[in-house]
Amino acid sequence: MRGQGPTEEWREEFPYPWDEDEIMTRRDMLRFLVAGTGALFLATSALAIIGNLPSGPNVKAVPIAKPGELGENQWKVFDFPDQYAQGILINLPNKGLVAYSNVCTHLSCAVVYQGDGRLHCPCHDGLFDAATGNVLAGPPTRPLPVIQIAISNGTIYAVKEVPR
């Protein structure tokens, strides 16, 4: 039995007929592993790319207030885009109506308008400029997202959040 490979010895010891008898060579195993790894890489890459594509949720315009409802330096908190998130509408003396997300960009605490042109986050003393939403002081590093507003048929609507 010299010169016979392990396949022949196996067949002699276990003489059962099997149509699918094939041995996978190292080269075949390497091809299988490379193809499997490549397929796994492509699948995870595709999922990462799809996950990072901008989604286009159909956010409906939310009515906030009537144009004359807020006096100068007054503000109102409203649900946007649903009851799980809020925005803040402010009537600034020199700028008029502005709206921002009511969630601090540091640790998601609610911000409060102070009446002096600043929004205050009481959790860690973050301050934002009410006219621009930019950070003035404290630990937040990003400005507040702007909520685009529109006036239609005598009502102020929150239209969409504009990330910055």
Short mmCIF file of N, CA and C in Angstrom, two decimals:
data_model
loop_
_atom_site.label_atom_id
_atom_site.label_comp_id
_atom_site.label_asym_id
_atom_site.label_seq_id
_atom_site.Cartn_x
_atom_site.Cartn_y
_atom_site.Cartn_z
N MET A 1 0.81 -1.19 0.00
CA MET A 1 0.00 0.00 0.00
C MET A 1 0.85 1.25 0.00
N ARG A 2 2.06 1.12 -0.33
CA ARG A 2 2.92 2.29 -0.40
C ARG A 2 2.50 3.16 -1.57
N GLY A 3 2.63 4.44 -1.35
CA GLY A 3 2.31 5.39 -2.41
C GLY A 3 0.84 5.79 -2.44
N GLN A 4 0.05 5.13 -1.64
CA GLN A 4 -1.35 5.52 -1.61
C GLN A 4 -1.55 6.61 -0.56
N GLY A 5 -2.39 7.57 -0.88
CA GLY A 5 -2.68 8.65 0.05
C GLY A 5 -3.65 8.22 1.12
N PRO A 6 -3.93 9.11 2.03
CA PRO A 6 -4.84 8.79 3.13
C PRO A 6 -6.25 8.46 2.65
N THR A 7 -6.58 8.92 1.45
CA THR A 7 -7.92 8.63 0.94
C THR A 7 -8.10 7.14 0.73
N GLU A 8 -7.12 6.52 0.11
CA GLU A 8 -7.23 5.09 -0.18
C GLU A 8 -7.24 4.26 1.10
N GLU A 9 -6.43 4.61 2.10
CA GLU A 9 -6.43 3.87 3.37
C GLU A 9 -7.78 4.00 4.05
N TRP A 10 -8.34 5.14 3.99
CA TRP A 10 -9.65 5.37 4.60
C TRP A 10 -10.71 4.50 3.92
N ARG A 11 -10.62 4.42 2.60
CA ARG A 11 -11.60 3.62 1.86
C ARG A 11 -11.47 2.13 2.21
N GLU A 12 -10.25 1.68 2.45
CA GLU A 12 -10.06 0.27 2.79
C GLU A 12 -10.59 -0.04 4.18
N GLU A 13 -10.41 0.89 5.13
CA GLU A 13 -10.86 0.65 6.49
C GLU A 13 -12.37 0.83 6.65
N PHE A 14 -12.95 1.69 5.87
CA PHE A 14 -14.40 1.94 5.93
C PHE A 14 -14.97 1.83 4.52
N PRO A 15 -15.22 0.63 4.09
CA PRO A 15 -15.63 0.41 2.69
C PRO A 15 -17.12 0.66 2.44
N TYR A 16 -17.58 1.82 2.78
CA TYR A 16 -18.98 2.16 2.52
C TYR A 16 -19.04 3.05 1.28
N PRO A 17 -19.90 2.75 0.36
CA PRO A 17 -19.97 3.59 -0.84
C PRO A 17 -20.60 4.96 -0.51
N TRP A 18 -19.99 5.96 -1.03
CA TRP A 18 -20.44 7.34 -0.80
C TRP A 18 -20.14 8.14 -2.05
N ASP A 19 -21.20 8.66 -2.66
CA ASP A 19 -21.02 9.37 -3.93
C ASP A 19 -20.32 10.70 -3.76
N GLU A 20 -20.42 11.30 -2.61
CA GLU A 20 -19.90 12.64 -2.39
C GLU A 20 -18.49 12.62 -1.80
N ASP A 21 -17.77 11.53 -1.95
CA ASP A 21 -16.44 11.41 -1.37
C ASP A 21 -15.46 12.34 -2.06
N GLU A 22 -15.11 13.39 -1.39
CA GLU A 22 -14.08 14.29 -1.90
C GLU A 22 -13.27 14.79 -0.73
N ILE A 23 -12.03 15.00 -0.96
CA ILE A 23 -11.17 15.57 0.07
C ILE A 23 -10.94 17.03 -0.29
N MET A 24 -11.04 17.87 0.72
CA MET A 24 -10.78 19.29 0.50
C MET A 24 -9.29 19.51 0.67
N THR A 25 -8.67 20.01 -0.37
CA THR A 25 -7.24 20.28 -0.30
C THR A 25 -7.00 21.57 0.47
N ARG A 26 -5.76 21.80 0.81
CA ARG A 26 -5.42 23.06 1.50
C ARG A 26 -5.77 24.25 0.63
N ARG A 27 -5.52 24.11 -0.65
CA ARG A 27 -5.81 25.20 -1.58
C ARG A 27 -7.32 25.48 -1.63
N ASP A 28 -8.12 24.40 -1.66
CA ASP A 28 -9.58 24.58 -1.65
C ASP A 28 -10.04 25.22 -0.35
N MET A 29 -9.45 24.78 0.77
CA MET A 29 -9.82 25.34 2.07
C MET A 29 -9.46 26.82 2.13
N LEU A 30 -8.29 27.18 1.60
CA LEU A 30 -7.87 28.57 1.58
C LEU A 30 -8.82 29.41 0.72
N ARG A 31 -9.21 28.88 -0.45
CA ARG A 31 -10.16 29.59 -1.30
C ARG A 31 -11.49 29.81 -0.57
N PHE A 32 -11.94 28.76 0.11
CA PHE A 32 -13.19 28.85 0.86
C PHE A 32 -13.10 29.92 1.94
N LEU A 33 -12.01 29.94 2.69
CA LEU A 33 -11.84 30.92 3.77
C LEU A 33 -11.74 32.35 3.22
N VAL A 34 -10.99 32.53 2.14
CA VAL A 34 -10.85 33.86 1.55
C VAL A 34 -12.20 34.34 1.01
N ALA A 35 -12.94 33.46 0.33
CA ALA A 35 -14.25 33.84 -0.20
C ALA A 35 -15.22 34.16 0.94
N GLY A 36 -15.21 33.36 1.99
CA GLY A 36 -16.09 33.62 3.13
C GLY A 36 -15.76 34.91 3.83
N THR A 37 -14.46 35.17 4.02
CA THR A 37 -14.03 36.42 4.66
C THR A 37 -14.41 37.62 3.79
N GLY A 38 -14.21 37.49 2.49
CA GLY A 38 -14.58 38.57 1.58
C GLY A 38 -16.07 38.85 1.59
N ALA A 39 -16.87 37.79 1.61
CA ALA A 39 -18.33 37.96 1.65
C ALA A 39 -18.75 38.62 2.96
N LEU A 40 -18.15 38.22 4.06
CA LEU A 40 -18.46 38.82 5.36
C LEU A 40 -18.07 40.30 5.37
N PHE A 41 -16.90 40.62 4.81
CA PHE A 41 -16.45 42.01 4.74
C PHE A 41 -17.41 42.85 3.90
N LEU A 42 -17.81 42.33 2.74
CA LEU A 42 -18.73 43.08 1.88
C LEU A 42 -20.09 43.28 2.55
N ALA A 43 -20.57 42.26 3.23
CA ALA A 43 -21.88 42.38 3.89
C ALA A 43 -21.84 43.41 5.01
N THR A 44 -20.81 43.38 5.84
CA THR A 44 -20.73 44.35 6.94
C THR A 44 -20.47 45.76 6.41
N SER A 45 -19.69 45.88 5.34
CA SER A 45 -19.46 47.20 4.74
C SER A 45 -20.75 47.76 4.17
N ALA A 46 -21.52 46.92 3.50
CA ALA A 46 -22.79 47.38 2.94
C ALA A 46 -23.74 47.83 4.05
N LEU A 47 -23.79 47.08 5.14
CA LEU A 47 -24.65 47.48 6.26
C LEU A 47 -24.19 48.81 6.87
N ALA A 48 -22.88 49.00 6.98
CA ALA A 48 -22.37 50.26 7.53
C ALA A 48 -22.71 51.43 6.61
N ILE A 49 -22.58 51.23 5.32
CA ILE A 49 -22.89 52.30 4.37
C ILE A 49 -24.38 52.62 4.39
N ILE A 50 -25.21 51.59 4.37
CA ILE A 50 -26.66 51.80 4.39
C ILE A 50 -27.09 52.47 5.68
N GLY A 51 -26.47 52.08 6.80
CA GLY A 51 -26.81 52.67 8.09
C GLY A 51 -26.46 54.14 8.18
N ASN A 52 -25.46 54.58 7.41
CA ASN A 52 -25.04 55.98 7.47
C ASN A 52 -25.69 56.85 6.40
N LEU A 53 -26.51 56.27 5.55
CA LEU A 53 -27.21 57.08 4.56
C LEU A 53 -28.25 57.93 5.27
N PRO A 54 -28.43 59.14 4.80
CA PRO A 54 -29.45 59.97 5.45
C PRO A 54 -30.83 59.38 5.22
N SER A 55 -31.53 59.21 6.29
CA SER A 55 -32.89 58.69 6.16
C SER A 55 -33.82 59.87 5.95
N GLY A 56 -34.84 59.65 5.24
CA GLY A 56 -35.77 60.72 4.94
C GLY A 56 -37.10 60.53 5.64
N PRO A 57 -37.10 60.63 6.96
CA PRO A 57 -38.38 60.45 7.62
C PRO A 57 -39.33 61.56 7.23
N ASN A 58 -40.55 61.20 7.04
CA ASN A 58 -41.56 62.18 6.69
C ASN A 58 -42.07 62.84 7.96
N VAL A 59 -41.37 63.89 8.37
CA VAL A 59 -41.78 64.62 9.56
C VAL A 59 -42.81 65.64 9.12
N LYS A 60 -43.95 65.58 9.73
CA LYS A 60 -45.00 66.53 9.40
C LYS A 60 -44.78 67.82 10.17
N ALA A 61 -45.17 68.91 9.55
CA ALA A 61 -45.08 70.21 10.22
C ALA A 61 -45.97 70.19 11.46
N VAL A 62 -45.42 70.67 12.56
CA VAL A 62 -46.13 70.66 13.83
C VAL A 62 -46.53 72.08 14.18
N PRO A 63 -47.82 72.33 14.44
CA PRO A 63 -48.23 73.68 14.85
C PRO A 63 -47.70 73.99 16.24
N ILE A 64 -47.12 75.20 16.39
CA ILE A 64 -46.52 75.59 17.67
C ILE A 64 -47.35 76.65 18.38
N ALA A 65 -47.62 77.74 17.67
CA ALA A 65 -48.29 78.87 18.32
C ALA A 65 -48.87 79.78 17.24
N LYS A 66 -49.59 80.78 17.68
CA LYS A 66 -50.08 81.84 16.80
C LYS A 66 -49.05 82.96 16.80
N PRO A 67 -48.90 83.72 15.70
CA PRO A 67 -47.86 84.75 15.62
C PRO A 67 -47.88 85.77 16.75
N GLY A 68 -49.00 86.20 17.25
CA GLY A 68 -49.03 87.20 18.32
C GLY A 68 -49.04 86.62 19.72
N GLU A 69 -48.96 85.31 19.83
CA GLU A 69 -49.08 84.65 21.13
C GLU A 69 -47.88 84.91 22.04
N LEU A 70 -46.69 85.00 21.47
CA LEU A 70 -45.48 85.21 22.28
C LEU A 70 -45.08 86.68 22.24
N GLY A 71 -45.00 87.28 23.41
CA GLY A 71 -44.51 88.65 23.50
C GLY A 71 -42.99 88.66 23.40
N GLU A 72 -42.42 89.85 23.39
CA GLU A 72 -40.97 89.98 23.31
C GLU A 72 -40.30 89.29 24.50
N ASN A 73 -39.26 88.51 24.22
CA ASN A 73 -38.50 87.75 25.22
C ASN A 73 -39.29 86.62 25.86
N GLN A 74 -40.40 86.23 25.27
CA GLN A 74 -41.15 85.08 25.78
C GLN A 74 -40.78 83.84 24.97
N TRP A 75 -41.01 82.70 25.57
CA TRP A 75 -40.65 81.44 24.92
C TRP A 75 -41.69 80.38 25.20
N LYS A 76 -41.64 79.34 24.38
CA LYS A 76 -42.59 78.24 24.52
C LYS A 76 -41.90 76.94 24.12
N VAL A 77 -42.09 75.91 24.94
CA VAL A 77 -41.56 74.58 24.64
C VAL A 77 -42.65 73.81 23.90
N PHE A 78 -42.24 73.07 22.87
CA PHE A 78 -43.21 72.31 22.07
C PHE A 78 -42.63 70.94 21.72
N ASP A 79 -43.51 69.99 21.45
CA ASP A 79 -43.09 68.65 21.04
C ASP A 79 -42.73 68.67 19.56
N PHE A 80 -41.52 68.17 19.24
CA PHE A 80 -41.11 68.09 17.84
C PHE A 80 -39.98 67.11 17.70
N PRO A 81 -40.00 66.19 16.78
CA PRO A 81 -41.04 65.91 15.80
C PRO A 81 -42.20 65.08 16.35
N ASP A 82 -42.04 64.58 17.57
CA ASP A 82 -43.12 63.82 18.21
C ASP A 82 -43.09 64.11 19.71
N GLN A 83 -43.85 63.36 20.47
CA GLN A 83 -43.94 63.63 21.91
C GLN A 83 -42.68 63.23 22.67
N TYR A 84 -41.73 62.58 22.01
CA TYR A 84 -40.51 62.13 22.69
C TYR A 84 -39.35 63.12 22.56
N ALA A 85 -39.52 64.18 21.80
CA ALA A 85 -38.47 65.18 21.64
C ALA A 85 -39.12 66.56 21.68
N GLN A 86 -38.35 67.54 22.14
CA GLN A 86 -38.93 68.87 22.27
C GLN A 86 -38.06 69.93 21.61
N GLY A 87 -38.72 71.02 21.27
CA GLY A 87 -38.05 72.19 20.76
C GLY A 87 -38.45 73.38 21.61
N ILE A 88 -37.76 74.50 21.39
CA ILE A 88 -38.08 75.72 22.13
C ILE A 88 -38.19 76.86 21.12
N LEU A 89 -39.31 77.58 21.17
CA LEU A 89 -39.56 78.73 20.31
C LEU A 89 -39.37 79.98 21.15
N ILE A 90 -38.56 80.92 20.66
CA ILE A 90 -38.25 82.14 21.41
C ILE A 90 -38.54 83.34 20.52
N ASN A 91 -39.15 84.37 21.11
CA ASN A 91 -39.37 85.63 20.41
C ASN A 91 -38.32 86.62 20.91
N LEU A 92 -37.23 86.75 20.16
CA LEU A 92 -36.12 87.62 20.56
C LEU A 92 -36.41 89.07 20.17
N PRO A 93 -35.97 90.03 20.99
CA PRO A 93 -36.25 91.44 20.73
C PRO A 93 -35.76 91.93 19.37
N ASN A 94 -34.55 91.60 18.98
CA ASN A 94 -33.99 92.14 17.74
C ASN A 94 -34.01 91.17 16.57
N LYS A 95 -34.34 89.93 16.82
CA LYS A 95 -34.28 88.93 15.76
C LYS A 95 -35.63 88.33 15.43
N GLY A 96 -36.58 88.42 16.31
CA GLY A 96 -37.89 87.81 16.07
C GLY A 96 -37.91 86.36 16.52
N LEU A 97 -38.66 85.54 15.82
CA LEU A 97 -38.85 84.15 16.23
C LEU A 97 -37.69 83.26 15.80
N VAL A 98 -37.19 82.49 16.74
CA VAL A 98 -36.18 81.46 16.46
C VAL A 98 -36.60 80.20 17.20
N ALA A 99 -36.18 79.05 16.68
CA ALA A 99 -36.51 77.78 17.33
C ALA A 99 -35.30 76.86 17.29
N TYR A 100 -35.08 76.17 18.38
CA TYR A 100 -33.97 75.23 18.52
C TYR A 100 -34.47 73.94 19.17
N SER A 101 -33.65 72.91 19.05
CA SER A 101 -33.92 71.71 19.83
C SER A 101 -33.77 72.09 21.30
N ASN A 102 -34.63 71.57 22.13
CA ASN A 102 -34.60 71.90 23.56
C ASN A 102 -33.70 70.94 24.33
N VAL A 103 -32.83 70.25 23.63
CA VAL A 103 -31.96 69.25 24.25
C VAL A 103 -30.51 69.72 24.17
N CYS A 104 -29.88 69.85 25.33
CA CYS A 104 -28.48 70.27 25.38
C CYS A 104 -27.61 69.25 24.64
N THR A 105 -26.65 69.74 23.89
CA THR A 105 -25.78 68.86 23.11
C THR A 105 -24.70 68.20 23.95
N HIS A 106 -24.66 68.51 25.24
CA HIS A 106 -23.67 67.87 26.12
C HIS A 106 -24.19 66.53 26.62
N LEU A 107 -25.23 66.56 27.46
CA LEU A 107 -25.76 65.31 28.01
C LEU A 107 -27.29 65.24 27.93
N SER A 108 -27.86 65.94 26.98
CA SER A 108 -29.29 65.84 26.66
C SER A 108 -30.24 66.35 27.74
N CYS A 109 -29.81 67.28 28.55
CA CYS A 109 -30.72 67.91 29.51
C CYS A 109 -31.53 68.99 28.78
N ALA A 110 -32.66 69.37 29.34
CA ALA A 110 -33.48 70.41 28.73
C ALA A 110 -32.87 71.78 29.00
N VAL A 111 -32.86 72.63 27.97
CA VAL A 111 -32.34 73.99 28.13
C VAL A 111 -33.51 74.94 28.42
N VAL A 112 -33.19 76.05 29.08
CA VAL A 112 -34.20 77.03 29.50
C VAL A 112 -33.76 78.41 29.02
N TYR A 113 -34.70 79.16 28.44
CA TYR A 113 -34.39 80.53 28.01
C TYR A 113 -34.38 81.43 29.23
N GLN A 114 -33.33 82.25 29.38
CA GLN A 114 -33.18 83.09 30.56
C GLN A 114 -33.71 84.51 30.38
N GLY A 115 -34.07 84.89 29.18
CA GLY A 115 -34.59 86.23 28.96
C GLY A 115 -33.52 87.26 28.67
N ASP A 116 -32.27 86.88 28.79
CA ASP A 116 -31.17 87.82 28.53
C ASP A 116 -30.41 87.45 27.26
N GLY A 117 -31.06 86.73 26.38
CA GLY A 117 -30.41 86.35 25.12
C GLY A 117 -29.62 85.06 25.22
N ARG A 118 -29.80 84.32 26.32
CA ARG A 118 -29.04 83.07 26.49
C ARG A 118 -29.98 81.93 26.87
N LEU A 119 -29.60 80.75 26.41
CA LEU A 119 -30.27 79.52 26.82
C LEU A 119 -29.34 78.83 27.81
N HIS A 120 -29.90 78.38 28.92
CA HIS A 120 -29.10 77.80 30.00
C HIS A 120 -29.43 76.32 30.16
N CYS A 121 -28.39 75.51 30.29
CA CYS A 121 -28.57 74.10 30.62
C CYS A 121 -28.23 73.95 32.10
N PRO A 122 -29.20 73.66 32.95
CA PRO A 122 -28.96 73.62 34.39
C PRO A 122 -28.14 72.42 34.85
N CYS A 123 -28.00 71.40 34.03
CA CYS A 123 -27.27 70.20 34.48
C CYS A 123 -25.79 70.47 34.73
N HIS A 124 -25.14 71.18 33.80
CA HIS A 124 -23.70 71.44 33.94
C HIS A 124 -23.35 72.88 33.58
N ASP A 125 -24.31 73.78 33.70
CA ASP A 125 -24.12 75.20 33.44
C ASP A 125 -23.65 75.52 32.03
N GLY A 126 -24.20 74.82 31.06
CA GLY A 126 -23.92 75.16 29.68
C GLY A 126 -24.73 76.37 29.27
N LEU A 127 -24.14 77.25 28.46
CA LEU A 127 -24.84 78.44 27.97
C LEU A 127 -24.78 78.48 26.45
N PHE A 128 -25.91 78.83 25.85
CA PHE A 128 -26.01 78.95 24.40
C PHE A 128 -26.54 80.33 24.06
N ASP A 129 -26.09 80.88 22.93
CA ASP A 129 -26.59 82.15 22.43
C ASP A 129 -27.98 81.92 21.84
N ALA A 130 -28.97 82.65 22.31
CA ALA A 130 -30.34 82.46 21.84
C ALA A 130 -30.52 82.91 20.39
N ALA A 131 -29.70 83.82 19.91
CA ALA A 131 -29.84 84.31 18.54
C ALA A 131 -29.26 83.33 17.52
N THR A 132 -28.25 82.56 17.92
CA THR A 132 -27.58 81.66 16.96
C THR A 132 -27.61 80.19 17.37
N GLY A 133 -27.79 79.91 18.65
CA GLY A 133 -27.72 78.54 19.15
C GLY A 133 -26.31 78.08 19.43
N ASN A 134 -25.33 78.97 19.21
CA ASN A 134 -23.92 78.60 19.43
C ASN A 134 -23.61 78.52 20.92
N VAL A 135 -22.60 77.74 21.25
CA VAL A 135 -22.17 77.56 22.64
C VAL A 135 -21.45 78.82 23.11
N LEU A 136 -21.84 79.32 24.28
CA LEU A 136 -21.16 80.47 24.89
C LEU A 136 -20.23 80.03 26.02
N ALA A 137 -20.65 79.04 26.80
CA ALA A 137 -19.85 78.59 27.94
C ALA A 137 -20.29 77.20 28.36
N GLY A 138 -19.44 76.57 29.15
CA GLY A 138 -19.79 75.27 29.72
C GLY A 138 -19.24 74.12 28.90
N PRO A 139 -19.64 72.92 29.27
CA PRO A 139 -19.09 71.73 28.62
C PRO A 139 -19.63 71.41 27.22
N PRO A 140 -20.79 71.93 26.77
CA PRO A 140 -21.22 71.56 25.42
C PRO A 140 -20.20 72.01 24.37
N THR A 141 -19.98 71.17 23.39
CA THR A 141 -19.03 71.51 22.32
C THR A 141 -19.72 71.78 20.99
N ARG A 142 -20.99 71.44 20.88
CA ARG A 142 -21.73 71.63 19.64
C ARG A 142 -22.89 72.59 19.86
N PRO A 143 -23.25 73.36 18.84
CA PRO A 143 -24.39 74.27 18.97
C PRO A 143 -25.71 73.49 18.99
N LEU A 144 -26.76 74.16 19.42
CA LEU A 144 -28.08 73.54 19.40
C LEU A 144 -28.57 73.40 17.96
N PRO A 145 -29.18 72.27 17.62
CA PRO A 145 -29.75 72.15 16.28
C PRO A 145 -30.89 73.15 16.09
N VAL A 146 -30.92 73.77 14.93
CA VAL A 146 -31.95 74.75 14.60
C VAL A 146 -33.20 74.01 14.12
N ILE A 147 -34.36 74.48 14.53
CA ILE A 147 -35.62 73.96 14.01
C ILE A 147 -36.18 75.01 13.08
N GLN A 148 -36.32 74.64 11.83
CA GLN A 148 -36.86 75.57 10.83
C GLN A 148 -38.34 75.77 11.11
N ILE A 149 -38.76 77.04 11.09
CA ILE A 149 -40.17 77.36 11.34
C ILE A 149 -40.75 78.06 10.12
N ALA A 150 -42.06 77.98 10.00
CA ALA A 150 -42.77 78.65 8.91
C ALA A 150 -44.12 79.13 9.45
N ILE A 151 -44.58 80.24 8.90
CA ILE A 151 -45.90 80.76 9.28
C ILE A 151 -46.84 80.56 8.11
N SER A 152 -47.94 79.88 8.39
CA SER A 152 -48.91 79.60 7.34
C SER A 152 -50.31 79.62 7.94
N ASN A 153 -51.22 80.29 7.27
CA ASN A 153 -52.63 80.36 7.70
C ASN A 153 -52.77 80.79 9.16
N GLY A 154 -51.97 81.76 9.57
CA GLY A 154 -52.08 82.30 10.92
C GLY A 154 -51.55 81.40 12.02
N THR A 155 -50.67 80.45 11.68
CA THR A 155 -50.09 79.55 12.67
C THR A 155 -48.60 79.40 12.41
N ILE A 156 -47.82 79.34 13.49
CA ILE A 156 -46.38 79.08 13.38
C ILE A 156 -46.19 77.56 13.43
N TYR A 157 -45.46 77.02 12.45
CA TYR A 157 -45.21 75.59 12.36
C TYR A 157 -43.72 75.29 12.51
N ALA A 158 -43.40 74.21 13.20
CA ALA A 158 -42.05 73.66 13.19
C ALA A 158 -42.00 72.73 11.99
N VAL A 159 -41.06 73.00 11.07
CA VAL A 159 -41.02 72.26 9.82
C VAL A 159 -40.03 71.11 9.86
N LYS A 160 -38.77 71.42 10.20
CA LYS A 160 -37.77 70.36 10.26
C LYS A 160 -36.59 70.81 11.10
N GLU A 161 -35.86 69.83 11.62
CA GLU A 161 -34.65 70.12 12.38
C GLU A 161 -33.48 70.16 11.42
N VAL A 162 -32.65 71.19 11.56
CA VAL A 162 -31.50 71.36 10.69
C VAL A 162 -30.25 71.12 11.52
N PRO A 163 -29.62 69.94 11.40
CA PRO A 163 -28.41 69.69 12.19
C PRO A 163 -27.27 70.58 11.71
N ARG A 164 -26.38 70.92 12.65
CA ARG A 164 -25.25 71.78 12.27
C ARG A 164 -23.94 71.13 12.60
#
